[in-house]
Amino acid sequence: MQRHGQVIRVLPEKLEEYKAYHARVWPEVLEKIQDCRIRNYSIYHKDGFLFAYFEYVGDDFEADMAKMAADPKTQEWWAIMRPLQQPLESRAEGEWWAEMQEVFHTD
Amino acid sequence: MQRHGQVIRVLPEKLEEYKAYHARVWPEVLEKIQDCRIRNYSIYHKDGFLFAYFEYVGDDFEADMAKMAADPKTQEWWAIMRPLQQPLESRAEGEWWAEMQEVFHTD
């Protein structure tokens, strides 16, 4: 199992809208997350920062993320989320949410 | 089970020191974390921000956190970590790491 931490900003004036959408995530989006072997996925907010934690239980993360990105309903969801978010300038090429570095873990 | 997301800053010039300590966390500190019913505890870094995710499996979080805070070895560890960190001004009274708001979760 592979753990991931990711970060992005949410536009202050869009926070409530972002939270409202995430209180009722579309079932097709949740199904695709499961289908792409993402588990125990949480998003937290503080001071305009969104922090995501999830666990990847598959064996080809890039392939599963490509599968998710190819899903029309997920694309539709992302098209609504993207204008609410502000990615970090320091993110790696090709990233939207920026991958964070794990500095500690204990089970 | 109760999930927590927390955030704090690390001083840029202290990041490497912070990472070095967390690559070799004292066994007594890890044992106390377990003893206080914290599980699946990860800390991530990006751009001077530290994000923590952990799961609390007990039934009295405040009491267990008080137990942790009363542990001499944990106090010793925190006394070394504190000068490396810069807490958010927006944190709640009594917090060091600021609790984040969960805006999404899926198992």
GROMACS .gro file of C-alpha atoms in nm:
model
  214
    1MET     CA    1   0.000   0.000   0.000
    2GLN     CA    2   0.124   0.346  -0.099
    3ARG     CA    3   0.033   0.656   0.102
    4HIS     CA    4  -0.003   0.998  -0.060
    5GLY     CA    5  -0.023   1.350   0.080
    6GLN     CA    6  -0.114   1.631  -0.158
    7VAL     CA    7  -0.178   2.004  -0.123
    8ILE     CA    8  -0.353   2.278  -0.320
    9ARG     CA    9  -0.515   2.610  -0.238
   10VAL     CA   10  -0.885   2.691  -0.254
   11LEU     CA   11  -0.992   3.043  -0.350
   12PRO     CA   12  -1.123   3.204  -0.028
   13GLU     CA   13  -1.440   3.324  -0.197
   14LYS     CA   14  -1.499   2.970  -0.331
   15LEU     CA   15  -1.442   2.773  -0.010
   16GLU     CA   16  -1.809   2.736   0.080
   17GLU     CA   17  -1.890   2.623  -0.273
   18TYR     CA   18  -1.603   2.372  -0.261
   19LYS     CA   19  -1.725   2.236   0.072
   20ALA     CA   20  -2.084   2.214  -0.050
   21TYR     CA   21  -1.978   2.008  -0.353
   22HIS     CA   22  -1.767   1.781  -0.135
   23ALA     CA   23  -2.052   1.724   0.107
   24ARG     CA   24  -2.232   1.560  -0.189
   25VAL     CA   25  -1.968   1.415  -0.419
   26TRP     CA   26  -2.124   1.254  -0.724
   27PRO     CA   27  -2.159   0.874  -0.686
   28GLU     CA   28  -1.989   0.815  -1.021
   29VAL     CA   29  -1.684   1.008  -0.900
   30LEU     CA   30  -1.669   0.803  -0.578
   31GLU     CA   31  -1.708   0.480  -0.775
   32LYS     CA   32  -1.420   0.578  -1.004
   33ILE     CA   33  -1.199   0.655  -0.702
   34GLN     CA   34  -1.267   0.303  -0.573
   35ASP     CA   35  -1.223   0.156  -0.920
   36CYS     CA   36  -0.880   0.325  -0.940
   37ARG     CA   37  -0.776   0.160  -0.611
   38ILE     CA   38  -0.778   0.472  -0.394
   39ARG     CA   39  -0.883   0.406  -0.033
   40ASN     CA   40  -0.920   0.603   0.292
   41TYR     CA   41  -0.925   0.934   0.106
   42SER     CA   42  -0.969   1.251   0.313
   43ILE     CA   43  -0.945   1.621   0.229
   44TYR     CA   44  -0.888   1.880   0.503
   45HIS     CA   45  -0.904   2.259   0.498
   46LYS     CA   46  -0.727   2.531   0.693
   47ASP     CA   47  -0.650   2.892   0.595
   48GLY     CA   48  -0.712   2.840   0.226
   49PHE     CA   49  -0.504   2.524   0.204
   50LEU     CA   50  -0.652   2.189   0.111
   51PHE     CA   51  -0.461   1.883   0.226
   52ALA     CA   52  -0.547   1.543   0.081
   53TYR     CA   53  -0.446   1.209   0.228
   54PHE     CA   54  -0.522   0.879   0.056
   55GLU     CA   55  -0.395   0.525   0.023
   56TYR     CA   56  -0.330   0.357  -0.311
   57VAL     CA   57  -0.381  -0.020  -0.302
   58GLY     CA   58  -0.309  -0.104  -0.666
   59ASP     CA   59   0.023  -0.179  -0.835
   60ASP     CA   60   0.033   0.084  -1.111
   61PHE     CA   61  -0.051   0.429  -0.975
   62GLU     CA   62   0.018   0.614  -1.301
   63ALA     CA   63  -0.204   0.378  -1.499
   64ASP     CA   64  -0.486   0.405  -1.247
   65MET     CA   65  -0.458   0.786  -1.240
   66ALA     CA   66  -0.468   0.787  -1.620
   67LYS     CA   67  -0.780   0.571  -1.602
   68MET     CA   68  -0.938   0.819  -1.360
   69ALA     CA   69  -0.841   1.114  -1.580
   70ALA     CA   70  -1.002   0.941  -1.880
   71ASP     CA   71  -1.339   0.905  -1.704
   72PRO     CA   72  -1.592   1.153  -1.850
   73LYS     CA   73  -1.783   1.205  -1.523
   74THR     CA   74  -1.457   1.264  -1.333
   75GLN     CA   75  -1.351   1.512  -1.603
   76GLU     CA   76  -1.686   1.687  -1.558
   77TRP     CA   77  -1.632   1.701  -1.179
   78TRP     CA   78  -1.275   1.833  -1.219
   79ALA     CA   79  -1.397   2.101  -1.463
   80ILE     CA   80  -1.617   2.234  -1.182
   81MET     CA   81  -1.349   2.201  -0.911
   82ARG     CA   82  -1.059   2.351  -1.104
   83PRO     CA   83  -1.184   2.713  -1.102
   84LEU     CA   84  -1.235   2.687  -0.724
   85GLN     CA   85  -0.873   2.584  -0.670
   86GLN     CA   86  -0.537   2.754  -0.705
   87PRO     CA   87  -0.248   2.509  -0.755
   88LEU     CA   88   0.091   2.574  -0.594
   89GLU     CA   89   0.342   2.734  -0.828
   90SER     CA   90   0.599   2.490  -0.690
   91ARG     CA   91   0.403   2.185  -0.808
   92ALA     CA   92   0.578   1.938  -1.037
   93GLU     CA   93   0.513   1.944  -1.411
   94GLY     CA   94   0.183   1.773  -1.488
   95GLU     CA   95   0.054   1.806  -1.132
   96TRP     CA   96  -0.256   1.994  -1.020
   97TRP     CA   97  -0.258   1.895  -0.655
   98ALA     CA   98   0.111   1.902  -0.552
   99GLU     CA   99   0.253   1.579  -0.412
  100MET     CA  100   0.401   1.629  -0.066
  101GLN     CA  101   0.704   1.453   0.079
  102GLU     CA  102   0.638   1.204   0.359
  103VAL     CA  103   0.871   1.297   0.645
  104PHE     CA  104   0.724   1.061   0.907
  105HIS     CA  105   0.501   0.758   0.934
  106THR     CA  106   0.410   0.516   1.208
  107ASP     CA  107   0.138   0.251   1.189
  108MET     CA  108  -1.233   0.574   1.473
  109GLN     CA  109  -1.166   0.948   1.453
  110ARG     CA  110  -0.954   1.098   1.175
  111HIS     CA  111  -0.745   1.412   1.227
  112GLY     CA  112  -0.570   1.649   0.988
  113GLN     CA  113  -0.335   1.909   1.136
  114VAL     CA  114  -0.105   2.175   0.996
  115ILE     CA  115   0.196   2.374   1.113
  116ARG     CA  116   0.492   2.544   0.947
  117VAL     CA  117   0.855   2.437   0.968
  118LEU     CA  118   1.125   2.705   0.959
  119PRO     CA  119   1.291   2.676   0.615
  120GLU     CA  120   1.640   2.672   0.765
  121LYS     CA  121   1.530   2.394   1.005
  122LEU     CA  122   1.361   2.162   0.755
  123GLU     CA  123   1.656   1.927   0.711
  124GLU     CA  124   1.701   1.902   1.087
  125TYR     CA  125   1.328   1.832   1.128
  126LYS     CA  126   1.342   1.559   0.864
  127ALA     CA  127   1.655   1.405   1.016
  128TYR     CA  128   1.487   1.378   1.359
  129HIS     CA  129   1.176   1.227   1.203
  130ALA     CA  130   1.378   0.970   1.013
  131ARG     CA  131   1.479   0.837   1.358
  132VAL     CA  132   1.198   0.916   1.599
  133TRP     CA  133   1.280   0.801   1.953
  134PRO     CA  134   1.124   0.461   2.032
  135GLU     CA  135   0.974   0.596   2.357
  136VAL     CA  136   0.792   0.865   2.158
  137LEU     CA  137   0.655   0.606   1.913
  138GLU     CA  138   0.547   0.382   2.201
  139LYS     CA  139   0.363   0.670   2.366
  140ILE     CA  140   0.183   0.748   2.040
  141GLN     CA  141   0.063   0.386   2.028
  142ASP     CA  142  -0.019   0.393   2.399
  143CYS     CA  143  -0.234   0.704   2.339
  144ARG     CA  144  -0.432   0.518   2.068
  145ILE     CA  145  -0.296   0.708   1.767
  146ARG     CA  146  -0.266   0.494   1.453
  147ASN     CA  147  -0.164   0.538   1.088
  148TYR     CA  148   0.013   0.865   1.164
  149SER     CA  149   0.188   1.041   0.875
  150ILE     CA  150   0.352   1.383   0.840
  151TYR     CA  151   0.406   1.540   0.497
  152HIS     CA  152   0.605   1.845   0.388
  153LYS     CA  153   0.565   2.093   0.104
  154ASP     CA  154   0.680   2.457   0.079
  155GLY     CA  155   0.741   2.498   0.451
  156PHE     CA  156   0.409   2.345   0.554
  157LEU     CA  157   0.382   2.025   0.754
  158PHE     CA  158   0.056   1.833   0.729
  159ALA     CA  159  -0.022   1.554   0.971
  160TYR     CA  160  -0.283   1.283   0.926
  161PHE     CA  161  -0.361   1.029   1.196
  162GLU     CA  162  -0.639   0.809   1.325
  163TYR     CA  163  -0.749   0.803   1.687
  164VAL     CA  164  -0.887   0.467   1.797
  165GLY     CA  165  -0.962   0.543   2.163
  166ASP     CA  166  -1.274   0.692   2.319
  167ASP     CA  167  -1.135   0.997   2.500
  168PHE     CA  168  -0.907   1.199   2.273
  169GLU     CA  169  -0.852   1.483   2.520
  170ALA     CA  170  -0.757   1.243   2.798
  171ASP     CA  171  -0.516   1.053   2.573
  172MET     CA  172  -0.359   1.376   2.447
  173ALA     CA  173  -0.320   1.489   2.809
  174LYS     CA  174  -0.151   1.155   2.883
  175MET     CA  175   0.086   1.210   2.591
  176ALA     CA  176   0.161   1.566   2.703
  177ALA     CA  177   0.243   1.438   3.053
  178ASP     CA  178   0.505   1.193   2.924
  179PRO     CA  179   0.858   1.319   3.006
  180LYS     CA  180   1.024   1.168   2.698
  181THR     CA  181   0.753   1.316   2.473
  182GLN     CA  182   0.801   1.654   2.644
  183GLU     CA  183   1.174   1.623   2.576
  184TRP     CA  184   1.103   1.546   2.208
  185TRP     CA  185   0.859   1.838   2.177
  186ALA     CA  186   1.112   2.073   2.336
  187ILE     CA  187   1.347   1.992   2.046
  188MET     CA  188   1.077   2.011   1.777
  189ARG     CA  189   0.909   2.332   1.892
  190PRO     CA  190   1.195   2.568   1.789
  191LEU     CA  191   1.196   2.408   1.443
  192GLN     CA  192   0.827   2.481   1.394
  193GLN     CA  193   0.617   2.794   1.348
  194PRO     CA  194   0.251   2.747   1.447
  195LEU     CA  195  -0.025   2.913   1.247
  196GLU     CA  196  -0.149   3.236   1.401
  197SER     CA  197  -0.502   3.118   1.325
  198ARG     CA  198  -0.470   2.807   1.545
  199ALA     CA  199  -0.723   2.759   1.824
  200GLU     CA  200  -0.633   2.845   2.181
  201GLY     CA  201  -0.422   2.571   2.333
  202GLU     CA  202  -0.322   2.427   1.994
  203TRP     CA  203   0.032   2.398   1.856
  204TRP     CA  204  -0.044   2.206   1.541
  205ALA     CA  205  -0.370   2.359   1.410
  206GLU     CA  206  -0.661   2.118   1.362
  207MET     CA  207  -0.793   2.125   1.006
  208GLN     CA  208  -1.155   2.082   0.900
  209GLU     CA  209  -1.240   1.759   0.716
  210VAL     CA  210  -1.422   1.860   0.397
  211PHE     CA  211  -1.430   1.516   0.234
  212HIS     CA  212  -1.383   1.151   0.317
  213THR     CA  213  -1.442   0.824   0.138
  214ASP     CA  214  -1.330   0.483   0.261
   0.00000   0.00000   0.00000
